[in-house]
């Protein structure tokens, strides 16, 4: 089971955000979604911004190449990571299709 699908050289990544956690981390894969623990509160998009920056670091891209596609006000979200240079083991995403 993976948490993402390739669309050309972009990865569509299904995540579950947990705001107000004790630390920031990519956690385990749960029910087809990558669990993101975030210290930021969901108010004013702070947790979404922190999630975007965390995913950018994890996939080796700039934050501008991580786009929230759906789930602005929900815990379940869909991010697009444009042309990632690596894939964290927790994602279980196959590098096929993007040349990682």
mmCIF file of C-alpha atoms in Angstrom, residues 2-69:
data_model
loop_
_atom_site.group_PDB
_atom_site.id
_atom_site.type_symbol
_atom_site.label_atom_id
_atom_site.label_comp_id
_atom_site.label_asym_id
_atom_site.label_seq_id
_atom_site.Cartn_x
_atom_site.Cartn_y
_atom_site.Cartn_z
ATOM 1 C CA UNK A 2 1.278 3.454 -0.856
ATOM 2 C CA UNK A 3 0.093 6.947 -0.063
ATOM 3 C CA UNK A 4 0.774 8.504 -3.436
ATOM 4 C CA UNK A 5 0.248 8.254 -7.174
ATOM 5 C CA UNK A 6 2.396 9.582 -9.998
ATOM 6 C CA UNK A 7 0.972 12.048 -12.533
ATOM 7 C CA UNK A 8 3.795 12.684 -14.966
ATOM 8 C CA UNK A 9 6.739 13.891 -12.891
ATOM 9 C CA UNK A 10 4.517 15.024 -9.987
ATOM 10 C CA UNK A 11 3.495 12.949 -6.996
ATOM 11 C CA UNK A 12 -0.047 13.250 -5.638
ATOM 12 C CA UNK A 13 0.339 12.488 -1.947
ATOM 13 C CA UNK A 14 -2.489 11.582 0.432
ATOM 14 C CA UNK A 15 -1.783 12.724 4.000
ATOM 15 C CA UNK A 16 -3.487 12.878 7.365
ATOM 16 C CA UNK A 17 -2.440 15.953 9.362
ATOM 17 C CA UNK A 18 -2.350 15.918 13.155
ATOM 18 C CA UNK A 19 -2.010 19.542 14.330
ATOM 19 C CA UNK A 20 -0.834 20.555 17.813
ATOM 20 C CA UNK A 21 1.380 17.473 18.164
ATOM 21 C CA UNK A 22 4.430 17.451 20.424
ATOM 22 C CA UNK A 23 6.854 17.298 17.463
ATOM 23 C CA UNK A 24 7.029 17.768 13.694
ATOM 24 C CA UNK A 25 7.537 14.523 11.799
ATOM 25 C CA UNK A 26 6.549 12.226 8.974
ATOM 26 C CA UNK A 27 5.082 9.318 10.867
ATOM 27 C CA UNK A 28 3.767 5.998 9.607
ATOM 28 C CA UNK A 29 1.481 5.055 6.785
ATOM 29 C CA UNK A 30 -2.067 4.674 8.083
ATOM 30 C CA UNK A 31 -5.081 3.648 5.994
ATOM 31 C CA UNK A 32 -3.410 4.702 2.747
ATOM 32 C CA UNK A 33 -2.337 8.117 4.061
ATOM 33 C CA UNK A 34 0.986 9.415 5.318
ATOM 34 C CA UNK A 35 0.545 10.655 8.878
ATOM 35 C CA UNK A 36 2.076 14.105 9.460
ATOM 36 C CA UNK A 37 2.513 15.280 13.035
ATOM 37 C CA UNK A 38 2.628 19.078 13.193
ATOM 38 C CA UNK A 39 3.202 21.409 16.142
ATOM 39 C CA UNK A 40 1.317 24.287 14.501
ATOM 40 C CA UNK A 41 -2.337 24.976 15.198
ATOM 41 C CA UNK A 42 -4.789 24.745 12.292
ATOM 42 C CA UNK A 43 -5.717 28.427 12.672
ATOM 43 C CA UNK A 44 -4.958 30.776 9.769
ATOM 44 C CA UNK A 45 -3.348 28.022 7.696
ATOM 45 C CA UNK A 46 -0.337 27.599 10.002
ATOM 46 C CA UNK A 47 -0.571 23.790 10.055
ATOM 47 C CA UNK A 48 -0.973 23.659 6.260
ATOM 48 C CA UNK A 49 2.144 25.813 5.835
ATOM 49 C CA UNK A 50 4.109 23.647 8.241
ATOM 50 C CA UNK A 51 2.958 20.507 6.402
ATOM 51 C CA UNK A 52 4.039 22.006 3.069
ATOM 52 C CA UNK A 53 7.508 22.866 4.420
ATOM 53 C CA UNK A 54 7.888 19.413 6.007
ATOM 54 C CA UNK A 55 6.977 17.656 2.764
ATOM 55 C CA UNK A 56 9.324 19.920 0.788
ATOM 56 C CA UNK A 57 12.260 18.952 3.034
ATOM 57 C CA UNK A 58 11.351 15.264 2.940
ATOM 58 C CA UNK A 59 11.073 15.130 -0.854
ATOM 59 C CA UNK A 60 14.042 17.397 -1.600
ATOM 60 C CA UNK A 61 12.162 20.238 -3.270
ATOM 61 C CA UNK A 62 11.507 23.896 -2.508
ATOM 62 C CA UNK A 63 8.272 24.677 -0.618
ATOM 63 C CA UNK A 64 6.901 26.388 -3.728
ATOM 64 C CA UNK A 65 6.860 22.967 -5.455
ATOM 65 C CA UNK A 66 4.496 21.492 -2.834
ATOM 66 C CA UNK A 67 0.890 22.468 -3.527
ATOM 67 C CA UNK A 68 -2.167 21.733 -1.402
ATOM 68 C CA UNK A 69 -4.731 20.379 -3.887
#
